[in-house]
Amino acid sequence: MSDKPRVLSLAQPTADSLHIGNYLGALRQWPPLQDQYEAFYGVADLHALTVDVEPAVLRKRCLASAAQLIAAGVDPTRSAVFLQSHVPEHTQLMWVLSCLTGFGQASRMTQFKDKSARHGSDAANVGLFNYPILMAADILLYNADRVPVGEDQRQHLELTRDLAQRFNARYSPTFTVPEPHIVRSVGKIMDLQDPTAKMSKTSSSPNGVVDLLDEPKLNAKKFRSAVTDSGRDIVFDEQNKPGVANLLIILAAFTGRSVEDLVEGFAGKGYGDLKVAAADAAGAEVTPFRERTLELLGEKTELEQILADGAEKARAVASRTIAKVYRKVGLLRRG
Ligand code: AMP
Ligand code: TRP
């Protein structure tokens, strides 16, 4: 048991590969936090059941997601790396929290509203409705202090904080109220084909989404065909030049240089130069990442052992929290 503060984040295995939005907005923030925090990083496989998926496909994606976390630098000897479904306390806590969540409050979650609007209310299942409450359980179970996520999860974090405070006020101080860790500059990477929309696994334009596990050549091509804006000058203007701004943000993130510095360097150059620079910088980091992931996927037994050890570490914390919560709400211990 460590006396360090805790960090937790999960990624959903809802596609064969994570994309550079997931990577820059969330995943890349995870490894550096392992130094100062006791870290819990995992794969939200239960969340992935909210969309219709073939069982064999889900199994493959779960392993691929775990491999990608490790390839990104999550170190299983320091962090608990686990699958959400291996720790049954997540769903146990979710039930208790769902009994503290107003129907109206859950109905106001914008991701739920968007998704159910897109699929139609009959296609939207109750799991999708409960999704943010399961996410709150993921976080509160470990008393996480910090949760590195992309901008799209801010509202879910607010709900989590609210539920923690409500439980603490109604029973007694139990849960840490978590802080989101959202890096503003990269919290919302946009689609390369439609830079007014967030890059997303469910995008209608596969060419706008750069998947980490795709062939490097294909990804370079996607950058080269990115939609830019009218005009010719490379300036940072998110309102009027969202395509150029997005490429600058991506290039800045991958090179560690500031946007201002980049803009200065591109004086007199054209959009084509910016696209090639972004493709090269992304490729330099993503290509070794991809190779490492494929290598890990070739060592399936080792990967499964990492996940078993991670679940063990996670359960040691989770089982204690759930015992405390059950006792506080008045559920009797089995004699
Ligand atoms: P998901 O794969 O949907 O579970 O997302 C994993 C993480 O990536 C979450 O923390 C999201 O907030 C983050 N994320 C997803 N899409 C983007 C994006 N386009 N830009 C930045 N972060 C993102
Ligand atoms: N809902 C998050 C997403 O779509 C994934 C997630 C599930 C998560 N549980 C979490 C993120 C707990 C942070 C903490 O990206």
PDB file of C-alpha atoms and ligand atoms in Angstrom, residues 8-12 14 22 26 30 42-44 47 84 90 111 115 131-132 134-139 147-150 152-153 156-157 198 201, ligand 2:
ATOM      1  CA  LEU A   8      -6.883   6.387 -12.583  1.00  0.00           C
ATOM      2  CA  SER A   9      -8.050   6.281 -16.163  1.00  0.00           C
ATOM      3  CA  LEU A  10      -9.631   3.757 -18.498  1.00  0.00           C
ATOM      4  CA  ALA A  11      -9.983   3.577 -22.267  1.00  0.00           C
ATOM      5  CA  GLN A  12     -12.809   1.825 -24.041  1.00  0.00           C
ATOM      6  CA  THR A  14     -14.544   0.091 -28.930  1.00  0.00           C
ATOM      7  CA  ASN A  22      -7.115   9.280 -27.668  1.00  0.00           C
ATOM      8  CA  ALA A  26      -5.431  11.040 -22.792  1.00  0.00           C
ATOM      9  CA  TRP A  30      -0.774   8.570 -18.323  1.00  0.00           C
ATOM     10  CA  GLY A  42      -7.266  -0.090 -17.552  1.00  0.00           C
ATOM     11  CA  VAL A  43      -9.621  -1.090 -20.282  1.00  0.00           C
ATOM     12  CA  ALA A  44     -13.323  -0.247 -19.890  1.00  0.00           C
ATOM     13  CA  HIS A  47     -18.505   0.214 -21.135  1.00  0.00           C
ATOM     14  CA  GLN A  84     -12.696  -3.485 -15.727  1.00  0.00           C
ATOM     15  CA  HIS A  90     -17.076  -1.802 -10.369  1.00  0.00           C
ATOM     16  CA  GLN A 111     -22.731  12.181 -24.483  1.00  0.00           C
ATOM     17  CA  LYS A 115     -25.521   8.957 -28.738  1.00  0.00           C
ATOM     18  CA  TYR A 131     -22.552   4.560 -18.557  1.00  0.00           C
ATOM     19  CA  PRO A 132     -21.526   7.723 -16.649  1.00  0.00           C
ATOM     20  CA  LEU A 134     -20.312   3.113 -14.105  1.00  0.00           C
ATOM     21  CA  MET A 135     -17.539   5.554 -14.920  1.00  0.00           C
ATOM     22  CA  ALA A 136     -18.072   7.299 -11.570  1.00  0.00           C
ATOM     23  CA  ALA A 137     -17.811   3.891  -9.890  1.00  0.00           C
ATOM     24  CA  ASP A 138     -14.552   3.166 -11.768  1.00  0.00           C
ATOM     25  CA  ILE A 139     -13.046   6.302 -10.304  1.00  0.00           C
ATOM     26  CA  VAL A 147      -8.249  11.407 -13.746  1.00  0.00           C
ATOM     27  CA  PRO A 148      -6.443  12.143 -17.013  1.00  0.00           C
ATOM     28  CA  VAL A 149      -9.007  12.295 -19.826  1.00  0.00           C
ATOM     29  CA  GLY A 150      -9.937  14.248 -22.924  1.00  0.00           C
ATOM     30  CA  ASP A 152     -15.288  15.108 -23.809  1.00  0.00           C
ATOM     31  CA  GLN A 153     -15.200  13.468 -20.365  1.00  0.00           C
ATOM     32  CA  HIS A 156     -18.770  12.808 -16.560  1.00  0.00           C
ATOM     33  CA  LEU A 157     -16.094  13.924 -14.127  1.00  0.00           C
ATOM     34  CA  LYS A 198     -13.875  15.800 -32.658  1.00  0.00           C
ATOM     35  CA  LYS A 201     -13.903   6.156 -33.413  1.00  0.00           C
TER      36      LYS A 201
HETATM   37  N1  TRP B   2     -15.884   7.062 -20.643  1.00  0.00           N
HETATM   38  C1  TRP B   2     -14.484   7.120 -20.935  1.00  0.00           C
HETATM   39  C2  TRP B   2     -14.318   7.433 -22.429  1.00  0.00           C
HETATM   40  O1  TRP B   2     -15.167   7.259 -23.225  1.00  0.00           O
HETATM   41  C3  TRP B   2     -13.785   5.830 -20.608  1.00  0.00           C
HETATM   42  C4  TRP B   2     -13.821   5.568 -19.136  1.00  0.00           C
HETATM   43  C5  TRP B   2     -14.558   4.612 -18.504  1.00  0.00           C
HETATM   44  C6  TRP B   2     -13.074   6.253 -18.149  1.00  0.00           C
HETATM   45  N2  TRP B   2     -14.318   4.665 -17.155  1.00  0.00           N
HETATM   46  C7  TRP B   2     -13.418   5.653 -16.910  1.00  0.00           C
HETATM   47  C8  TRP B   2     -12.162   7.307 -18.191  1.00  0.00           C
HETATM   48  C9  TRP B   2     -12.866   6.112 -15.704  1.00  0.00           C
HETATM   49  C10 TRP B   2     -11.608   7.757 -16.983  1.00  0.00           C
HETATM   50  C11 TRP B   2     -11.970   7.155 -15.764  1.00  0.00           C
HETATM   51  O2  TRP B   2     -13.282   7.838 -22.812  1.00  0.00           O
END
